[in-house]
Amino acid sequence: MDYFMREKRGRPQESEASAPPPLPPHIMAMEMTCDRGLPALPTISLCMIVRNESADIRRCLDSARGIADEIVVVDTGSTDDTKQICSEYGAKILDLPWPGDFAAARNFGLREAVGDWILWLDADEELQVPDLSALRSRLEAAEDLLRIKMLHFYGREPVGETRAYVSFAARLFRNHAGIRFRGKIHEQPALPEGGPPARGGVLPCLRILHYGYLDDSGRDKGARNVPLLMEEKEADPENPWLDYFLAAELCRAGDDGGAFGAVNRSVAGFLKQGRMPPALAYKLKYDILIRTQSFSSVLAGIGKAIALYPDYTDLHFYEGIARMSFENYEEAKRSFCRCLILGQSNPEYLILLGTGSFLALYYLGLCYEKQGKFDRAAESYRQALCYDPDFAPAKQKLGE
């Protein structure tokens, strides 16, 4: 008792005119539920690993205000003011010499997290929370792991939401459920006791924007990631996922030949193990073939990929492009119409935005134009602009 009295006497007395700053909404909500005798709302720990992220980290941390009850940051050797910025947000900062293993670094941070849920982000990402109350309610009844919609921007800044890939990633999971990260690179949450990488349900009330692969943003990542992948491949040579990740890195670096060889090894590796190759591998394979204008090779094999993944919009889009190259416009139109039916919001796939909307409509218009059906072509271009009013190729076709 004497200690508390001394503390009280030693503090400056607040005037009646000065009011304490308002508590964050999630703290107020917790206090209200406790006062009513109800269980407290679920709490969220934001967990990150960083190194020299001063250019991006503030945007990321700003976006998590109001949702993160705790911030745990593992710093693997920053020499800029990354740690200072994180401290401004009240983060718990843990120093860890870079272990050459992303999963190990993330798991190091998990040990210090006390929230009911773990949200993991990278510094080059931004969180969008359109409805915080809906999120908290969803977490009370959710399964142990949830997937969040992600937009991966490409090209040059400024970014645009129609110039992105969309995916759904396992970014939020229940703490103390035995879930830990696995993989030296391209790490993912995995179920306990050697289970498979976790999938989880889809959480509609969050979205993550990813800026890390804009032009000039991801070049140094390849120089870092490729050696890590080769090291992990030496330790686990029969893992076909490593060939896929290597192919993706080589593709981003502009090495289409090396990427094509690696993705084919990945597909063969899955088949050798009696496993169906993932849709991602087929997307990357045919993306490379389309980009290198190897249209005969596309048509020679993409039918088998579509048979395995008949609801994957991007595969039908690639098929349509290849059919167009051989002036098979009727078949190409069927492919693009199929894209429009499937749309671009299937959470099971990585999808190029536009393949199920304005891009498919634009190429449908090109087919009509080649067939001399100019009214239908113009209508397709107009419909494309309904999805993306700034889509320059369609505007040019309409003389705008």
XYZ file of N, CA and C in Angstrom, residues 67-162:
288
model
N -6.706 -2.855 -34.929
C -6.953 -4.294 -34.986
C -5.940 -5.072 -34.161
N -4.687 -4.606 -34.116
C -3.639 -5.336 -33.404
C -3.610 -4.899 -31.941
N -3.848 -5.839 -31.034
C -3.738 -5.562 -29.609
C -2.280 -5.620 -29.156
N -1.440 -6.237 -29.969
C -0.019 -6.390 -29.651
C 0.743 -6.463 -30.962
N 1.938 -5.897 -30.985
C 2.804 -5.984 -32.160
C 4.125 -6.608 -31.728
N 4.476 -7.715 -32.353
C 5.739 -8.400 -32.076
C 6.577 -8.365 -33.350
N 7.730 -7.720 -33.266
C 8.599 -7.542 -34.429
C 9.931 -8.238 -34.178
N 10.293 -9.157 -35.059
C 11.606 -9.794 -35.022
C 12.492 -9.059 -36.022
N 13.521 -8.400 -35.522
C 14.448 -7.669 -36.383
C 15.708 -8.501 -36.573
N 16.038 -8.767 -37.840
C 17.165 -9.653 -38.137
C 18.426 -8.898 -38.549
N 18.538 -7.637 -38.114
C 19.780 -6.921 -38.368
C 19.634 -5.604 -39.088
N 18.593 -4.838 -38.779
C 18.397 -3.548 -39.445
C 19.528 -2.581 -39.109
N 19.937 -1.822 -40.123
C 20.926 -0.758 -39.922
C 20.325 0.616 -40.203
N 19.051 0.670 -40.557
C 18.360 1.948 -40.736
C 17.513 2.211 -39.490
N 16.472 3.027 -39.612
C 15.675 3.355 -38.432
C 14.397 2.521 -38.322
N 14.433 1.305 -38.848
C 13.265 0.420 -38.771
C 12.836 0.193 -37.325
N 13.775 -0.126 -36.461
C 13.415 -0.432 -35.071
C 12.858 0.799 -34.362
N 13.405 1.954 -34.666
C 12.899 3.182 -34.061
C 11.448 3.422 -34.466
N 11.150 3.217 -35.730
C 9.771 3.389 -36.192
C 8.846 2.398 -35.491
N 9.265 1.144 -35.401
C 8.435 0.127 -34.748
C 8.183 0.485 -33.290
N 9.198 1.019 -32.620
C 9.030 1.388 -31.209
C 7.997 2.498 -31.043
N 7.855 3.362 -32.041
C 6.845 4.420 -31.977
C 5.433 3.846 -31.922
N 5.252 2.646 -32.414
C 3.948 1.994 -32.417
C 3.779 1.049 -31.228
N 4.709 1.097 -30.288
C 4.609 0.253 -29.100
C 4.955 -1.198 -29.343
N 5.698 -1.478 -30.394
C 6.015 -2.865 -30.733
C 6.984 -3.478 -29.726
N 6.826 -4.752 -29.489
C 7.804 -5.545 -28.755
C 8.847 -6.006 -29.776
N 10.059 -5.502 -29.657
C 11.094 -5.752 -30.665
C 12.056 -6.818 -30.166
N 12.227 -7.864 -30.950
C 13.128 -8.963 -30.621
C 14.263 -8.978 -31.640
N 15.489 -8.940 -31.175
C 16.645 -9.004 -32.064
C 17.051 -10.455 -32.278
N 17.239 -10.815 -33.545
C 17.634 -12.174 -33.891
C 18.598 -12.115 -35.070
N 19.835 -12.554 -34.907
C 20.724 -12.640 -36.074
C 20.077 -13.506 -37.154
N 20.161 -13.054 -38.401
C 19.472 -13.744 -39.489
C 19.871 -15.211 -39.525
N 18.899 -16.127 -39.327
C 19.217 -17.559 -39.283
C 19.232 -18.242 -40.645
N 18.968 -17.459 -41.730
C 18.883 -18.077 -43.053
C 17.657 -18.940 -43.205
N 16.609 -18.661 -42.450
C 15.427 -19.511 -42.413
C 14.237 -18.640 -41.992
N 13.336 -18.361 -42.935
C 12.208 -17.490 -42.640
C 11.272 -18.112 -41.608
N 11.043 -19.426 -41.709
C 10.144 -20.074 -40.750
C 10.706 -19.980 -39.338
N 12.019 -20.181 -39.198
C 12.634 -20.097 -37.874
C 12.485 -18.694 -37.297
N 12.660 -17.676 -38.118
C 12.527 -16.302 -37.638
C 11.087 -16.009 -37.213
N 10.130 -16.474 -37.986
C 8.732 -16.220 -37.620
C 8.359 -16.992 -36.348
N 8.798 -18.228 -36.242
C 8.482 -19.011 -35.053
C 9.118 -18.415 -33.798
N 10.262 -17.764 -33.951
C 10.909 -17.072 -32.841
C 9.983 -15.985 -32.289
N 9.332 -15.259 -33.172
C 8.401 -14.230 -32.733
C 7.134 -14.794 -32.119
N 6.662 -15.937 -32.627
C 5.434 -16.533 -32.091
C 5.563 -16.851 -30.612
N 6.757 -17.190 -30.165
C 6.951 -17.564 -28.766
C 6.641 -16.411 -27.817
N 6.731 -15.178 -28.317
C 6.498 -14.004 -27.480
C 5.096 -13.439 -27.622
N 4.311 -13.961 -28.536
C 2.976 -13.414 -28.790
C 1.976 -13.961 -27.774
N 1.146 -13.088 -27.218
C 0.201 -13.497 -26.187
C -1.250 -13.368 -26.636
N -1.509 -12.841 -27.812
C -2.879 -12.679 -28.284
C -3.556 -14.003 -28.552
N -4.880 -13.959 -28.644
C -5.640 -15.171 -28.966
C -5.403 -15.606 -30.413
N -5.130 -14.631 -31.278
C -4.926 -14.902 -32.697
C -3.609 -14.286 -33.156
N -3.000 -14.904 -34.161
C -1.769 -14.404 -34.781
C -2.100 -13.911 -36.184
N -1.822 -12.640 -36.429
C -1.893 -12.077 -37.776
C -0.461 -11.824 -38.229
N -0.079 -12.376 -39.372
C 1.295 -12.144 -39.822
C 1.296 -11.375 -41.143
N 2.137 -10.347 -41.159
C 2.274 -9.461 -42.307
C 3.744 -9.240 -42.603
N 4.021 -8.795 -43.830
C 5.346 -8.310 -44.201
C 5.304 -6.789 -44.281
N 6.472 -6.185 -44.203
C 6.540 -4.724 -44.174
C 6.016 -4.099 -45.458
N 6.104 -4.814 -46.583
C 5.643 -4.255 -47.856
C 4.171 -4.554 -48.123
N 3.428 -4.811 -47.047
C 1.997 -5.086 -47.163
C 1.199 -4.057 -46.358
N -0.047 -3.925 -46.737
C -0.962 -2.989 -46.070
C -2.274 -3.703 -45.799
N -2.752 -3.575 -44.581
C -3.982 -4.242 -44.171
C -5.172 -3.305 -44.358
N -6.269 -3.844 -44.850
C -7.518 -3.095 -44.937
C -8.574 -3.812 -44.105
N -9.227 -3.059 -43.213
C -10.215 -3.618 -42.290
C -11.522 -2.859 -42.456
N -12.369 -3.255 -43.390
C -13.608 -2.502 -43.615
C -14.608 -2.609 -42.473
N -14.560 -3.693 -41.683
C -15.565 -3.877 -40.626
C -14.920 -4.592 -39.449
N -14.435 -3.808 -38.474
C -13.744 -4.388 -37.324
C -14.684 -5.214 -36.461
N -15.912 -4.751 -36.262
C -16.844 -5.494 -35.415
C -17.183 -6.849 -36.027
N -17.317 -6.890 -37.354
C -17.598 -8.170 -38.016
C -16.414 -9.122 -37.860
N -15.200 -8.572 -37.907
C -14.015 -9.407 -37.725
C -14.007 -10.038 -36.347
N -14.222 -9.234 -35.305
C -14.180 -9.766 -33.943
C -15.252 -10.833 -33.743
N -16.431 -10.615 -34.291
C -17.499 -11.608 -34.165
C -17.131 -12.896 -34.882
N -16.516 -12.752 -36.045
C -16.138 -13.931 -36.826
C -15.102 -14.755 -36.086
N -14.176 -14.098 -35.411
C -13.114 -14.829 -34.728
C -13.636 -15.622 -33.542
N -14.724 -15.192 -32.957
C -15.261 -15.910 -31.807
C -15.732 -17.309 -32.174
N -16.148 -17.494 -33.424
C -16.694 -18.787 -33.838
C -15.881 -19.455 -34.935
N -14.698 -18.919 -35.225
C -13.940 -19.384 -36.386
C -13.168 -20.668 -36.100
N -12.778 -21.330 -37.184
C -11.841 -22.439 -37.073
C -10.458 -21.895 -36.722
N -9.474 -22.776 -36.629
C -8.167 -22.360 -36.112
C -7.362 -21.510 -37.084
N -7.680 -21.544 -38.356
C -6.893 -20.795 -39.338
C -7.813 -20.216 -40.398
N -7.493 -18.985 -40.840
C -8.335 -18.289 -41.804
C -7.489 -17.703 -42.934
N -8.049 -17.729 -44.132
C -7.389 -17.131 -45.284
C -7.930 -15.729 -45.548
N -7.036 -14.846 -45.981
C -7.375 -13.459 -46.243
C -7.105 -13.149 -47.705
N -7.991 -12.386 -48.318
C -7.805 -11.990 -49.712
C -6.617 -11.042 -49.826
N -5.761 -11.292 -50.822
C -4.590 -10.463 -51.067
C -4.589 -9.953 -52.499
N -4.224 -8.683 -52.669
C -3.986 -8.113 -53.992
C -2.482 -7.888 -54.132
N -1.877 -8.513 -55.144
C -0.442 -8.395 -55.391
C -0.251 -7.482 -56.604
N 0.158 -6.250 -56.357
C 0.278 -5.282 -57.442
C 1.518 -5.570 -58.283
N 1.414 -5.269 -59.572
C 2.560 -5.402 -60.471
C 2.646 -4.146 -61.339
N 3.762 -4.021 -62.054
C 3.962 -2.853 -62.904
C 4.581 -1.710 -62.125
N 4.288 -0.512 -62.560
C 4.867 0.678 -61.946
C 3.841 1.388 -61.059
N 4.359 2.167 -60.130
C 3.480 3.009 -59.338
C 3.005 4.201 -60.172
N 1.833 4.780 -59.882
C 0.920 4.396 -58.808
C 0.183 3.094 -59.109
N -0.157 2.378 -58.059
C -0.806 1.084 -58.228
C -2.255 1.279 -58.635
N -2.810 0.240 -59.215
C -4.227 0.237 -59.555
C -4.813 -1.121 -59.239
N -6.037 -1.149 -58.744
C -6.624 -2.417 -58.312
C -6.971 -3.337 -59.469
N -6.935 -2.839 -60.686
C -7.135 -3.719 -61.834
C -5.801 -4.196 -62.401
